[in-house]
Short mmCIF file of C-alpha atoms in Angstrom, two decimals:
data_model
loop_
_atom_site.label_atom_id
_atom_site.label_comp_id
_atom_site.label_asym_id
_atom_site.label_seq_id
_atom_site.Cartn_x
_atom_site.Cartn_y
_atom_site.Cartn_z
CA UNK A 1061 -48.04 -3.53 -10.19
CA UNK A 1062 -46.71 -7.32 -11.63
CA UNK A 1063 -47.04 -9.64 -8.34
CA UNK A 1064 -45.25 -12.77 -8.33
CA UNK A 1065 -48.69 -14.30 -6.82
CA UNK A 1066 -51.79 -13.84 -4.60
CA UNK A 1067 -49.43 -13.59 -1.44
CA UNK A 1068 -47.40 -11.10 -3.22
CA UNK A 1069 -49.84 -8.99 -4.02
CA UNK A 1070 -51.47 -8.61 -0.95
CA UNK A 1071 -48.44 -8.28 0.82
CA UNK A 1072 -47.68 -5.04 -1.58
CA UNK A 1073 -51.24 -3.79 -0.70
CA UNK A 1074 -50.96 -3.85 2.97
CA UNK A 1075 -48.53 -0.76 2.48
CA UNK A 1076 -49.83 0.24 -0.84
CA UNK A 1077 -53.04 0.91 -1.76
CA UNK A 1078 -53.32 0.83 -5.58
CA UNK A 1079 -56.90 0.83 -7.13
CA UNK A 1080 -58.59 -2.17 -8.40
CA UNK A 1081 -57.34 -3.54 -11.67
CA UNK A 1082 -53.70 -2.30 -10.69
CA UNK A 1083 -52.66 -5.59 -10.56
CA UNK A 1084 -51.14 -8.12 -13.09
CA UNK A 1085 -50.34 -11.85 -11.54
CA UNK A 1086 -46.79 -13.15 -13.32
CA UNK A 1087 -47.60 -16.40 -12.79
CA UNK A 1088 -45.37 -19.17 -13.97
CA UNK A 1089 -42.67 -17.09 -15.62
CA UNK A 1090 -42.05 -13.72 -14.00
CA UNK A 1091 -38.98 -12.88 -16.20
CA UNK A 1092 -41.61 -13.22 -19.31
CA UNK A 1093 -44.62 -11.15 -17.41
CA UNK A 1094 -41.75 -8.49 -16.93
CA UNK A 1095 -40.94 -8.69 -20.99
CA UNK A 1096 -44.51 -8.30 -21.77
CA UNK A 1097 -45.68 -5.74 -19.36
CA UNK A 1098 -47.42 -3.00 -21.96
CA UNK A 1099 -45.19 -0.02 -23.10
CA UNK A 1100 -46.28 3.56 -21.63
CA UNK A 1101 -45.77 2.85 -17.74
CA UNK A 1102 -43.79 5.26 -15.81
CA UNK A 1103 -44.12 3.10 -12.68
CA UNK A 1104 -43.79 -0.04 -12.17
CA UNK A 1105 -43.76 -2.16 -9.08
CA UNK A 1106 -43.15 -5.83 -8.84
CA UNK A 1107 -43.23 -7.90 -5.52
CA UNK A 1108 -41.97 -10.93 -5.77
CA UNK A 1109 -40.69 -13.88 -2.60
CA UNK A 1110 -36.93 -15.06 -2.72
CA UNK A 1111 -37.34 -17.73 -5.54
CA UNK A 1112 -38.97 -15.14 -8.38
CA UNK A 1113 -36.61 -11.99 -7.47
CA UNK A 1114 -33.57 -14.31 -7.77
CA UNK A 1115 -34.89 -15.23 -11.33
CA UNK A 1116 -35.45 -11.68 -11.81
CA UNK A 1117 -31.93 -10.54 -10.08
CA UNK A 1118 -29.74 -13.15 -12.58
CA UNK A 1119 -32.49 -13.09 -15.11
CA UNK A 1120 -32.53 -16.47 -15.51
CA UNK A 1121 -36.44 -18.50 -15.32
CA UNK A 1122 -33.81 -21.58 -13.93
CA UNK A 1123 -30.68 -20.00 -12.19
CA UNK A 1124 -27.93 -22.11 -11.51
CA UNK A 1125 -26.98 -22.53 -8.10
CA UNK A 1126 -23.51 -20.96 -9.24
CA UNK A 1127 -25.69 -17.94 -10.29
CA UNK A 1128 -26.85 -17.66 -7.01
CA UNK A 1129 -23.30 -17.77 -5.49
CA UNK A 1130 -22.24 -15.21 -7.68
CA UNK A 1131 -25.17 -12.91 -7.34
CA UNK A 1132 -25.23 -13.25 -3.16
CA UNK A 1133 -20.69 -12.55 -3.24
CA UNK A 1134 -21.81 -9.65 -5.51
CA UNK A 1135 -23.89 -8.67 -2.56
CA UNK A 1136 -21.70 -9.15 0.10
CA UNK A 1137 -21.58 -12.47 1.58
CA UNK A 1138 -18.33 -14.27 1.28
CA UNK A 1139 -17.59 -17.58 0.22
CA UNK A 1140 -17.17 -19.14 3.22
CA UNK A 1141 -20.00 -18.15 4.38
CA UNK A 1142 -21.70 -19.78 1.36
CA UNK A 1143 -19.82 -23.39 2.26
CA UNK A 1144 -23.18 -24.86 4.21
CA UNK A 1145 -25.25 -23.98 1.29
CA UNK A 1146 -23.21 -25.61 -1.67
CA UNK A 1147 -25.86 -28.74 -1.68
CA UNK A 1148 -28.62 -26.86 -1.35
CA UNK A 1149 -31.78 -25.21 -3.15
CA UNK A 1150 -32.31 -21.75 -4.04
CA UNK A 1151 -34.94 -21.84 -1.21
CA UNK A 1152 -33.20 -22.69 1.91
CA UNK A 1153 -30.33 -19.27 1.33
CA UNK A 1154 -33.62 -17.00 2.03
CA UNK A 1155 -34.11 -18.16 5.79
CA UNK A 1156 -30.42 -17.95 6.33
CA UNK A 1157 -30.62 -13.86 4.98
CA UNK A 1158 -33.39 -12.94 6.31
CA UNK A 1159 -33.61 -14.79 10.11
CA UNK A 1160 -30.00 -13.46 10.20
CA UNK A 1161 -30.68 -9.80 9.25
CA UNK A 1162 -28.70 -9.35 6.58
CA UNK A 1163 -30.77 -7.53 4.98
CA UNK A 1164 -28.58 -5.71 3.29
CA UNK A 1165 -28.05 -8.43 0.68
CA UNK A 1166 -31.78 -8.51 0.65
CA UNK A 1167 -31.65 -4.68 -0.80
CA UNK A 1168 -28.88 -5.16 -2.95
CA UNK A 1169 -30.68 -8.34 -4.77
CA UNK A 1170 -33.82 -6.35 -5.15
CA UNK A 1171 -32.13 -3.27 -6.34
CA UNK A 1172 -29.92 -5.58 -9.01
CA UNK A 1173 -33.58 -6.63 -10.00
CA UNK A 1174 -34.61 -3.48 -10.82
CA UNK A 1175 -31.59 -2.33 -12.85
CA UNK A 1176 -32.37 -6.16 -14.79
CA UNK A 1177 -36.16 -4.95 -15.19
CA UNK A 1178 -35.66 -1.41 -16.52
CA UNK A 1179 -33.33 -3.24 -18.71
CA UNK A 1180 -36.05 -5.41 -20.07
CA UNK A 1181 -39.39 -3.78 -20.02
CA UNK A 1182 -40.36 -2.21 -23.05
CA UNK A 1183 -41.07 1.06 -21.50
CA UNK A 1184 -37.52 2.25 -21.52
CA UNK A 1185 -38.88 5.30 -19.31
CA UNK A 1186 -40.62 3.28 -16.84
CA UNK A 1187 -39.38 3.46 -13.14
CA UNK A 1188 -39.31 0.12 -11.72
CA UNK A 1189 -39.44 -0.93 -8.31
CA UNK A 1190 -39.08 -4.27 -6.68
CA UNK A 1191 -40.07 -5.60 -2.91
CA UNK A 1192 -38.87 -8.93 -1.95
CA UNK A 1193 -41.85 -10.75 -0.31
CA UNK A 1194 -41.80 -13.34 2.66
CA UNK A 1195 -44.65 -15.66 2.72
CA UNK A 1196 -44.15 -16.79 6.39
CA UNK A 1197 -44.77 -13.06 7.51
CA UNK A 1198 -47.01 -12.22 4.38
CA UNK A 1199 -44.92 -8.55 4.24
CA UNK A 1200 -42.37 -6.72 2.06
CA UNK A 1201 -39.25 -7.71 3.95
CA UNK A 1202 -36.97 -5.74 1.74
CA UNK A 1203 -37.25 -3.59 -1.56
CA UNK A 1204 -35.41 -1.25 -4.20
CA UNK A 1205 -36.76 1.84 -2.54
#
């Protein structure tokens, strides 16, 4: 498993129990921890909260707030809907999806992380699976599964 951090990776363990040593912490750049995870996995999980599967989802370590936008009407949320959100930071879209259930779009962006993954990983047969992470609920609020 590749967690985006501490709180990621616990939040994977509470509904999967991997043994110790399982567990590789991206750190700073979760795009490059993805490009060096070790060839020869067949399974792969990364959690990840809004900001890193984002990165992961345009695969980009500093998407562009046009990214975004693209990436979320790729997903299903119109443009209008979008308006409010034109000045602001990649963080504040996240309570917006998620406190208004869509989360839909929250599966779609973690599934268009995976496909980005497999695409990068050196294990070309490696599965990959991504779970978004909250940190206000410390759970897997959505996932590629």
């Amino acid at each position: 498993m590749l967690a985006s951090g501490q709180a990621s990776r616990e939040a994977h363990e509470n509904l999967y129990h991997f043994g110790d040593g399982a567990c590789i912490i991206a750190g700073e750049d979760i795009i490059g921890s993805v490009a060096e995870l070790p060839d020869g996995l067949s399974r792969i999980h990364i959690t990840a909260p809004w900001e890193d599967m984002v990165r992961l989802a345009v695969w980009k370590s500093d998407p562009a707030r046009g990214d975004i936008f693209l990436l979320l009407t790729s997903a299903g949320i119109t443009v209008d809907q979008l308006h409010p959100f034109r000045e602001s930071g990649i963080s504040d879209i996240f309570p917006w999806l998620y406190y208004g259930r869509r989360l839909d779009v929250l599966r779609k962006i973690c599934r268009v992380a995976k496909t980005n993954a497999e695409k990068h990983i050196r294990s070309k047969a490696a599965h990959v699976y991504c779970h978004l992470t909250s940190e206000a609920t410390k759970s897997i609020v959505a996932s590629s599964l």
